[in-house]
Short mmCIF file of C-alpha atoms and ligand atoms in Angstrom, two decimals:
data_model
loop_
_atom_site.label_atom_id
_atom_site.label_comp_id
_atom_site.label_asym_id
_atom_site.label_seq_id
_atom_site.Cartn_x
_atom_site.Cartn_y
_atom_site.Cartn_z
CA UNK A 12 -10.92 14.10 23.54
CA UNK A 13 -7.42 13.44 24.87
CA UNK A 14 -5.43 12.24 21.89
CA UNK A 15 -2.00 10.65 21.62
CA UNK A 16 0.13 10.60 18.48
CA UNK A 17 3.47 8.82 18.24
CA UNK A 18 5.74 9.06 15.22
CA UNK A 19 9.33 8.40 14.28
CA UNK A 20 11.48 10.30 11.77
CA UNK A 21 15.03 10.74 10.53
CA UNK A 22 17.17 13.84 11.20
CA UNK A 23 18.38 15.46 7.96
CA UNK A 24 22.13 15.13 7.44
CA UNK A 25 22.60 18.88 7.03
CA UNK A 26 20.98 19.77 10.38
CA UNK A 27 23.46 20.04 13.26
CA UNK A 28 22.27 18.36 16.45
CA UNK A 29 23.01 21.64 18.26
CA UNK A 30 20.25 23.34 16.25
CA UNK A 31 17.73 21.14 18.00
CA UNK A 32 18.01 23.09 21.26
CA UNK A 33 16.39 26.23 19.86
CA UNK A 34 13.78 24.16 18.04
CA UNK A 35 12.87 22.45 21.32
CA UNK A 36 12.61 25.78 23.14
CA UNK A 37 10.23 27.17 20.48
CA UNK A 38 8.22 23.97 20.40
CA UNK A 39 7.89 24.02 24.17
CA UNK A 40 6.25 27.43 24.08
CA UNK A 41 3.92 26.45 21.24
CA UNK A 42 2.92 23.21 22.93
CA UNK A 43 2.29 25.01 26.21
CA UNK A 44 -0.11 27.44 24.51
CA UNK A 45 -1.91 24.53 22.83
CA UNK A 46 -2.12 22.43 26.02
CA UNK A 47 -0.03 19.74 24.28
CA UNK A 48 2.49 17.73 26.27
CA UNK A 49 4.82 14.87 25.45
CA UNK A 50 8.39 13.78 25.08
CA UNK A 51 10.89 13.69 22.21
CA UNK A 52 13.55 10.96 22.06
CA UNK A 53 16.62 11.20 19.84
CA UNK A 54 19.18 8.44 19.22
CA UNK A 55 21.64 10.35 17.08
CA UNK A 56 19.79 9.53 13.83
CA UNK A 57 16.10 9.06 14.54
CA UNK A 58 13.49 10.98 16.47
CA UNK A 59 10.62 9.37 18.33
CA UNK A 60 7.98 11.69 19.72
CA UNK A 61 4.83 11.29 21.76
CA UNK A 62 2.36 14.19 21.66
CA UNK A 63 -0.72 14.31 23.90
CA UNK A 64 -3.52 16.83 24.28
CA UNK A 65 -6.81 18.00 22.77
CA UNK A 66 -7.34 16.25 19.40
CA UNK A 67 -7.41 19.34 17.22
CA UNK A 68 -4.27 20.83 18.75
CA UNK A 69 -2.27 17.59 18.65
CA UNK A 70 -3.22 17.06 15.01
CA UNK A 71 -2.37 20.67 14.05
CA UNK A 72 1.07 20.44 15.67
CA UNK A 73 1.68 17.03 14.11
CA UNK A 74 0.84 18.45 10.67
CA UNK A 75 3.41 21.23 11.19
CA UNK A 76 5.97 18.64 12.30
CA UNK A 77 5.31 16.50 9.19
CA UNK A 78 6.19 19.46 6.95
CA UNK A 79 9.35 20.39 8.86
CA UNK A 80 12.39 20.19 6.56
CA UNK A 81 14.77 19.38 9.42
CA UNK A 82 13.71 15.75 9.35
CA UNK A 83 12.26 13.29 6.81
CA UNK A 84 10.56 9.90 6.53
CA UNK A 85 8.06 10.85 9.22
CA UNK A 86 6.06 7.70 9.98
CA UNK A 87 2.99 7.84 12.21
CA UNK A 88 3.07 4.83 14.53
CA UNK A 89 0.06 5.40 16.77
CA UNK A 90 -2.99 7.64 16.99
CA UNK A 91 -5.06 6.74 20.03
CA UNK A 92 -7.43 8.12 22.64
CA UNK A 93 -7.31 7.74 26.40
CA UNK A 94 -8.46 9.06 29.77
CA UNK A 95 -5.22 10.66 30.97
CA UNK A 96 -1.84 11.90 29.83
CA UNK A 97 1.25 9.75 30.19
CA UNK A 98 3.71 12.65 30.12
CA UNK A 99 1.70 15.54 31.55
CA UNK A 100 4.39 17.83 32.91
CA UNK A 101 6.94 17.92 30.17
CA UNK A 102 6.08 20.50 27.47
CA UNK A 103 8.49 19.00 24.97
CA UNK A 104 11.64 17.70 26.55
CA UNK A 105 14.35 16.40 24.27
CA UNK A 106 15.73 13.18 25.65
CA UNK A 107 19.01 12.12 24.02
CA UNK A 108 19.28 8.37 24.41
CA UNK A 109 23.04 8.49 23.87
CA UNK A 110 23.53 10.35 27.15
CA UNK A 111 21.98 7.62 29.25
CA UNK A 112 23.06 4.22 30.36
CA UNK A 113 21.68 1.61 27.97
CA UNK A 114 20.39 -0.63 30.73
CA UNK A 115 18.23 1.90 32.54
CA UNK A 116 17.33 4.35 29.77
CA UNK A 117 13.82 3.00 29.40
CA UNK A 118 13.18 3.24 33.15
CA UNK A 119 14.57 6.79 33.15
CA UNK A 120 12.03 7.72 30.45
CA UNK A 121 9.19 5.98 32.24
CA UNK A 122 10.10 7.79 35.46
CA UNK A 123 9.19 11.01 33.66
CA UNK A 124 5.63 9.77 33.33
CA UNK A 125 2.89 11.57 35.19
CA UNK A 126 0.13 9.02 34.87
CA UNK A 127 -1.92 8.44 38.04
CA UNK A 128 -1.35 4.75 37.53
CA UNK A 129 2.04 3.20 37.24
CA UNK A 130 3.17 3.28 33.64
CA UNK A 131 3.03 -0.32 32.55
CA UNK A 132 4.22 -2.27 29.56
CA UNK A 133 0.61 -3.19 28.77
CA UNK A 134 0.07 0.23 27.29
CA UNK A 135 0.56 0.26 23.47
CA UNK A 136 2.18 3.69 23.58
CA UNK A 137 4.77 2.55 26.10
CA UNK A 138 5.43 -0.61 24.11
CA UNK A 139 6.40 1.69 21.24
CA UNK A 140 8.90 3.41 23.56
CA UNK A 141 10.39 0.05 24.37
CA UNK A 142 10.80 -1.02 20.74
CA UNK A 143 12.38 2.33 19.86
CA UNK A 144 14.80 2.35 22.80
CA UNK A 145 15.76 -1.29 22.26
CA UNK A 146 15.87 -0.72 18.47
CA UNK A 147 14.10 -4.04 17.85
CA UNK A 148 12.20 -2.68 14.83
CA UNK A 149 15.13 -0.88 13.26
CA UNK A 150 15.45 -3.24 10.30
CA UNK A 151 11.96 -2.10 9.27
CA UNK A 152 12.94 1.56 8.98
CA UNK A 153 13.38 2.06 5.26
CA UNK A 154 15.20 5.31 4.62
CA UNK A 155 13.74 6.22 1.26
CA UNK A 156 15.21 9.13 -0.71
CA UNK A 157 13.13 12.18 -1.59
CA UNK A 158 10.49 11.96 -4.34
CA UNK A 159 12.50 14.19 -6.68
CA UNK A 160 15.48 11.83 -6.77
CA UNK A 161 13.82 10.01 -9.69
CA UNK A 162 12.65 11.11 -13.12
CA UNK A 163 9.75 9.22 -14.69
CA UNK A 164 10.36 9.15 -18.42
CA UNK A 165 7.51 7.93 -20.65
CA UNK A 166 8.21 5.73 -23.64
CA UNK A 167 6.73 6.76 -26.99
CA UNK A 168 5.31 3.39 -28.00
CA UNK A 169 1.67 3.84 -26.93
CA UNK A 170 -0.82 2.39 -29.40
CA UNK A 171 -4.59 2.05 -29.74
CA UNK A 172 -7.07 0.25 -31.98
CA UNK A 173 -10.71 1.10 -32.61
CA UNK A 174 -13.32 -0.98 -30.83
CA UNK A 175 -15.31 -1.25 -34.09
CA UNK A 176 -12.36 -2.90 -35.82
CA UNK A 177 -12.51 -5.71 -33.25
CA UNK A 178 -16.25 -6.16 -33.11
CA UNK A 179 -18.92 -4.19 -34.94
CA UNK A 180 -21.47 -4.78 -32.17
CA UNK A 181 -19.19 -4.77 -29.12
CA UNK A 182 -21.31 -4.33 -26.00
CA UNK A 183 -18.33 -3.24 -23.88
CA UNK A 184 -14.77 -2.02 -24.20
CA UNK A 185 -11.54 -2.44 -22.26
CA UNK A 186 -8.76 -0.18 -21.07
CA UNK A 187 -5.33 -1.75 -20.69
CA UNK A 188 -2.89 -0.94 -17.91
CA UNK A 189 0.48 -2.63 -17.41
CA UNK A 190 1.84 -4.20 -14.25
CA UNK A 191 5.54 -3.48 -14.38
CA UNK A 192 8.85 -4.24 -12.71
CA UNK A 193 10.30 -0.70 -12.71
CA UNK A 194 13.88 -1.66 -11.94
CA UNK A 195 14.25 -4.31 -14.66
CA UNK A 196 12.03 -2.17 -16.95
CA UNK A 197 9.87 -5.16 -17.76
CA UNK A 198 6.12 -5.33 -18.38
CA UNK A 199 5.08 -8.27 -16.22
CA UNK A 200 1.48 -8.33 -17.39
CA UNK A 201 -1.15 -6.17 -19.08
CA UNK A 202 -4.46 -5.91 -17.26
CA UNK A 203 -7.66 -5.57 -19.29
CA UNK A 204 -9.99 -3.31 -17.31
CA UNK A 205 -13.69 -3.48 -18.17
CA UNK A 206 -15.31 -0.33 -19.57
CA UNK A 207 -18.56 0.50 -21.35
CA UNK A 208 -18.47 0.96 -25.14
CA UNK A 209 -17.77 4.63 -24.62
CA UNK A 210 -15.13 4.13 -21.94
CA UNK A 211 -17.44 4.38 -18.87
CA UNK A 212 -16.76 2.55 -15.61
CA UNK A 213 -17.54 -1.15 -14.89
CA UNK A 214 -20.34 0.06 -12.58
CA UNK A 215 -21.98 1.71 -15.61
CA UNK A 216 -21.62 -1.55 -17.53
CA UNK A 217 -23.24 -3.67 -14.82
CA UNK A 218 -25.89 -1.21 -13.55
CA UNK A 219 -28.62 -2.17 -16.04
CA UNK A 220 -28.15 -5.89 -15.39
CA UNK A 221 -29.67 -7.95 -12.62
CA UNK A 222 -29.46 -11.43 -11.12
CA UNK A 223 -27.43 -13.97 -13.07
CA UNK A 224 -27.27 -11.64 -16.11
CA UNK A 225 -24.33 -10.00 -14.35
CA UNK A 226 -22.32 -13.24 -14.43
CA UNK A 227 -23.15 -13.94 -18.08
CA UNK A 228 -22.15 -10.39 -19.05
CA UNK A 229 -19.00 -10.67 -16.94
CA UNK A 230 -17.91 -13.83 -18.75
CA UNK A 231 -19.01 -12.66 -22.19
CA UNK A 232 -17.03 -9.43 -21.88
CA UNK A 233 -13.80 -11.47 -21.79
CA UNK A 234 -14.30 -12.32 -25.48
CA UNK A 235 -13.90 -8.61 -26.28
CA UNK A 236 -10.88 -8.39 -23.95
CA UNK A 237 -9.10 -11.23 -25.75
CA UNK A 238 -10.04 -9.89 -29.19
CA UNK A 239 -8.73 -6.41 -28.32
CA UNK A 240 -5.54 -7.85 -26.84
CA UNK A 241 -4.91 -9.91 -29.98
CA UNK A 242 -5.62 -6.93 -32.18
CA UNK A 243 -3.13 -4.83 -30.18
CA UNK A 244 -0.45 -7.38 -31.05
CA UNK A 245 -0.07 -8.90 -27.59
CA UNK A 246 1.97 -11.87 -28.87
CA UNK A 247 3.43 -13.73 -25.83
CA UNK A 248 2.75 -10.91 -23.34
CA UNK A 249 0.91 -12.04 -20.18
CA UNK A 250 -2.68 -10.74 -20.01
CA UNK A 251 -4.74 -10.34 -16.81
CA UNK A 252 -8.53 -10.30 -16.89
CA UNK A 253 -10.95 -9.84 -14.01
CA UNK A 254 -13.74 -12.22 -13.15
CA UNK A 255 -16.34 -12.20 -10.40
CA UNK A 256 -15.73 -15.41 -8.41
CA UNK A 257 -19.39 -16.40 -8.69
CA UNK A 258 -19.23 -16.19 -12.51
CA UNK A 259 -17.32 -19.48 -12.42
CA UNK A 260 -20.06 -21.01 -10.27
CA UNK A 261 -23.17 -19.54 -11.88
CA UNK A 262 -22.33 -19.88 -15.58
CA UNK A 263 -22.20 -23.51 -16.74
CA UNK A 264 -19.04 -24.31 -18.69
CA UNK A 265 -17.49 -20.93 -17.87
CA UNK A 266 -13.99 -22.36 -18.20
CA UNK A 267 -14.74 -23.82 -21.65
CA UNK A 268 -16.14 -20.46 -22.78
CA UNK A 269 -12.92 -18.77 -21.64
CA UNK A 270 -10.66 -21.37 -23.25
CA UNK A 271 -12.53 -21.13 -26.57
CA UNK A 272 -12.25 -17.34 -26.60
CA UNK A 273 -8.54 -17.56 -25.77
CA UNK A 274 -7.92 -20.00 -28.63
CA UNK A 275 -10.09 -18.07 -31.13
CA UNK A 276 -7.85 -15.05 -30.65
CA UNK A 277 -4.59 -16.90 -31.09
CA UNK A 278 -3.68 -16.72 -27.41
CA UNK A 279 -2.68 -19.56 -25.07
CA UNK A 280 -4.01 -20.30 -21.55
CA UNK A 281 -0.50 -20.10 -20.06
CA UNK A 282 -0.35 -16.37 -20.83
CA UNK A 283 -3.65 -15.60 -19.10
CA UNK A 284 -4.13 -14.64 -15.45
CA UNK A 285 -7.68 -14.58 -14.10
CA UNK A 286 -7.96 -12.08 -11.27
CA UNK A 287 -10.81 -12.54 -8.83
CA UNK A 288 -12.32 -9.31 -7.65
CA UNK A 289 -13.38 -8.73 -4.08
CA UNK A 290 -16.86 -7.30 -4.60
CA UNK A 291 -18.80 -10.30 -3.41
CA UNK A 292 -18.48 -13.17 -0.97
CA UNK A 293 -17.95 -16.62 -2.46
CA UNK A 294 -21.12 -18.33 -1.28
CA UNK A 295 -20.55 -21.74 -2.86
CA UNK A 296 -16.92 -22.27 -2.07
CA UNK A 297 -16.74 -25.95 -3.05
CA UNK A 298 -18.15 -25.26 -6.52
CA UNK A 299 -15.83 -22.26 -6.87
CA UNK A 300 -12.69 -24.20 -5.96
CA UNK A 301 -13.66 -27.04 -8.28
CA UNK A 302 -13.79 -24.58 -11.20
CA UNK A 303 -10.51 -22.97 -10.11
CA UNK A 304 -8.94 -26.44 -10.27
CA UNK A 305 -10.24 -26.79 -13.85
CA UNK A 306 -8.87 -23.32 -14.71
CA UNK A 307 -5.47 -24.20 -13.29
CA UNK A 308 -5.53 -27.57 -14.99
CA UNK A 309 -5.97 -25.82 -18.32
CA UNK A 310 -2.86 -23.67 -17.75
CA UNK A 311 -4.52 -20.39 -16.66
CA UNK A 312 -3.02 -18.70 -13.54
CA UNK A 313 -5.17 -17.13 -10.85
CA UNK A 314 -4.76 -14.02 -8.71
CA UNK A 315 -6.68 -12.38 -5.88
CA UNK A 316 -7.28 -8.76 -6.82
CA UNK A 317 -7.67 -5.92 -4.29
CA UNK A 318 -6.19 -8.05 -1.54
CA UNK A 319 -7.02 -6.47 1.80
CA UNK A 320 -10.34 -4.97 0.67
CA UNK A 321 -13.87 -6.32 0.80
CA UNK A 322 -13.99 -10.09 0.80
CA UNK A 323 -10.45 -10.51 -0.52
CA UNK A 324 -8.81 -10.90 2.86
CA UNK A 325 -6.98 -13.34 5.05
CA UNK A 326 -9.86 -15.78 5.25
CA UNK A 327 -9.98 -16.15 1.46
CA UNK A 328 -6.20 -16.65 1.41
CA UNK A 329 -6.51 -19.36 4.06
CA UNK A 330 -9.08 -21.17 1.92
CA UNK A 331 -7.41 -20.74 -1.42
CA UNK A 332 -3.83 -19.87 -2.40
CA UNK A 333 -3.56 -18.14 -5.79
CA UNK A 334 -0.43 -17.73 -7.92
CA UNK A 335 -0.36 -14.03 -7.06
CA UNK A 336 -2.08 -11.36 -5.01
CA UNK A 337 -2.50 -7.69 -5.77
CA UNK A 338 -2.36 -5.44 -2.72
CA UNK A 339 -5.23 -2.99 -2.70
CA UNK A 340 -4.80 0.76 -3.24
CA UNK A 341 -6.24 1.55 0.22
CA UNK A 342 -3.28 -0.19 1.86
CA UNK A 343 -0.76 1.32 -0.54
CA UNK A 344 -1.94 4.94 -0.12
CA UNK A 345 0.64 6.93 1.88
CA UNK A 346 2.33 3.73 3.07
CA UNK A 347 5.59 5.65 3.51
CA UNK A 348 3.93 7.77 6.23
CA UNK A 349 1.90 5.13 8.04
CA UNK A 350 3.19 2.64 10.60
CA UNK A 351 -0.01 0.52 10.54
CA UNK A 352 0.04 0.19 6.70
CA UNK A 353 3.74 -0.67 6.78
CA UNK A 354 3.19 -3.38 9.39
CA UNK A 355 0.25 -4.89 7.46
CA UNK A 356 2.08 -4.90 4.13
CA UNK A 357 5.19 -6.43 5.70
CA UNK A 358 3.01 -9.17 7.18
CA UNK A 359 1.41 -9.80 3.77
CA UNK A 360 4.86 -10.00 2.16
CA UNK A 361 6.07 -12.46 4.80
CA UNK A 362 2.98 -14.59 4.41
CA UNK A 363 3.14 -14.64 0.60
CA UNK A 364 6.87 -15.32 0.63
CA UNK A 365 6.26 -18.38 2.83
CA UNK A 366 3.57 -19.54 0.41
CA UNK A 367 5.57 -18.65 -2.76
CA UNK A 368 2.75 -16.34 -3.91
CA UNK A 369 3.85 -13.46 -6.15
CA UNK A 370 2.81 -9.96 -5.00
CA UNK A 371 2.09 -6.77 -6.84
CA UNK A 372 0.98 -3.43 -5.45
CA UNK A 373 -1.72 -1.53 -7.30
CA UNK A 374 -2.81 2.08 -7.34
CA UNK A 375 0.72 3.39 -6.87
CA UNK A 376 0.58 7.14 -7.39
CA UNK A 377 3.47 8.65 -5.44
CA UNK A 378 7.20 7.99 -5.90
CA UNK A 379 7.54 7.56 -2.11
CA UNK A 380 4.89 4.81 -2.06
CA UNK A 381 6.79 2.95 -4.78
CA UNK A 382 10.18 3.43 -3.09
CA UNK A 383 8.91 2.21 0.26
CA UNK A 384 7.23 -0.87 -1.27
CA UNK A 385 10.34 -1.65 -3.32
CA UNK A 386 12.47 -1.42 -0.13
CA UNK A 387 10.05 -3.77 1.59
CA UNK A 388 10.58 -6.38 -1.13
CA UNK A 389 7.80 -5.82 -3.69
CA UNK A 390 9.00 -5.56 -7.28
CA UNK A 391 5.81 -5.45 -9.36
CA UNK A 392 3.63 -2.36 -9.55
CA UNK A 393 0.59 -0.94 -11.27
CA UNK A 394 -0.55 2.64 -10.99
CA UNK A 395 -0.78 6.10 -12.47
CA UNK A 396 2.79 6.83 -11.39
CA UNK A 397 3.96 4.51 -14.18
CA UNK A 398 1.06 4.25 -16.65
CA UNK A 399 -2.61 5.21 -16.78
CA UNK A 400 -5.19 2.80 -18.22
CA UNK A 401 -5.57 3.37 -21.97
CA UNK A 402 -8.98 2.73 -23.62
CA UNK A 403 -8.60 0.11 -26.39
CA UNK A 404 -4.87 0.61 -26.25
CA UNK A 405 -1.56 0.00 -24.59
CA UNK A 406 -0.30 3.11 -22.80
CA UNK A 407 3.20 4.53 -22.63
CA UNK A 408 5.11 3.48 -19.51
CA UNK A 409 6.99 6.11 -17.51
CA UNK A 410 10.07 4.20 -16.34
CA UNK A 411 11.89 5.63 -13.34
CA UNK A 412 15.44 6.85 -13.84
CA UNK A 413 17.63 7.89 -10.95
CA UNK A 414 18.71 11.50 -11.26
CA UNK A 415 22.45 11.87 -11.26
CA UNK A 416 23.92 14.35 -8.79
CA UNK A 417 25.37 17.39 -10.59
C1 FMN J 23 11.69 16.24 15.52
C2 FMN J 23 10.87 17.49 15.65
C3 FMN J 23 9.96 17.62 16.68
C4 FMN J 23 9.16 18.78 16.79
N1 FMN J 23 8.27 18.89 17.81
C5 FMN J 23 7.48 19.98 17.90
C6 FMN J 23 6.51 20.11 18.93
O1 FMN J 23 6.35 19.26 19.79
N2 FMN J 23 5.74 21.22 18.94
C7 FMN J 23 5.88 22.21 18.00
O2 FMN J 23 5.16 23.20 18.08
N3 FMN J 23 6.81 22.13 17.05
C8 FMN J 23 7.60 21.04 16.96
N4 FMN J 23 8.54 20.96 15.98
C9 FMN J 23 8.68 22.09 15.08
C10 FMN J 23 7.62 22.09 14.02
O3 FMN J 23 7.97 21.17 13.02
C11 FMN J 23 7.43 23.46 13.38
O4 FMN J 23 8.67 23.98 13.03
C12 FMN J 23 6.76 24.42 14.30
O5 FMN J 23 5.56 23.88 14.80
C13 FMN J 23 6.41 25.67 13.48
O6 FMN J 23 5.84 26.58 14.35
P1 FMN J 23 5.42 28.02 13.80
O7 FMN J 23 4.63 27.79 12.55
O8 FMN J 23 4.62 28.59 14.92
O9 FMN J 23 6.72 28.74 13.55
C14 FMN J 23 9.32 19.81 15.86
C15 FMN J 23 10.23 19.65 14.80
C16 FMN J 23 11.00 18.52 14.69
C17 FMN J 23 11.97 18.38 13.56
#
């Protein structure tokens, strides 16, 4: 299948522009053998390349390009399929934008096209050429440093309690994981993540339950979460707990049950965030929003968890605006390499900024993911990069520290 990949990247400072000539010559030969064609634009700082050809070959060459140390911050902008090549003749021509007149550079590039049809602006690939040449997206290029420019240094204040000390017949347990602001070194909130008594997953906890038992067990488990949090010496730390949206609808007096459990453990509603998980659609929206109003009226904040996954999407946000959203791991994964993920997250940030909704990104595992998200304007993070969930305990946090140049 004829495949097109477009990416942009940044030339490394220590690579002389002259060295590109030999690279282009070698690439031309390799592309020719692999039946891959395309064009490479360079503006003095950034590259922009379109590669076209058989899927396997285009992807193999793109992989090699991604690992090339002569450039960095390689961001895939488009991967698409089509009936014919746009730049069929050119093996891999380097086109230096600085050598062409600004006003007709785009036309000069388009004139190199070999498509049977006139190359038009309606084509997504060619629209990308336009935005690169006209530099209209340049403010969205975040030039993040390499992953090894930071050390992640764990604190030594991790602590645990035994589940039995909290409740002799506890039917579930919780692991705690912090949501942090890495640059101010502040723990924004601690999330209580449901586990079985022995530390198994929430799926294990729910699998033997059916019908409305699930909602009762969901609500009841929060009593253990609050008791564990109090026993861990939470004091005025903010605590996040998860709730299925339908628990609020299906269990009568769910809010009173929560408030009683909060008070019994010496906590206050203002320090609690209820995060709604995305696993199920909210079928009785009116009843749900009525209970959310009661929750908010009691001082508890609300968040949409896993925003961007399952039912926690734009439609839910249009219906109901929480105090915060947590961007799902699937959107965060490899965000520094993916144009589509970057565009979606930037749109979420813009939307939440307009609505004064706080944002955190979850499932952050790589330094580059964190650095890109921080550059885009997110300051609160949760993920293994900083701290893993700790069963019945508060884990150490690995705070980032910038390495100093020797
Ligand atoms: C901006 C840029 C564009 C490149 N374009 C191509 C290309 O179109 N085809 C290619 O084979 N190599 C290209 N390369 C080089 C590859 O990254 C890599 O060095 C090469 O595929 C390795 O080939 P080899 O393993 O056969 O030596 C490019 C490198 C850079 C920095």
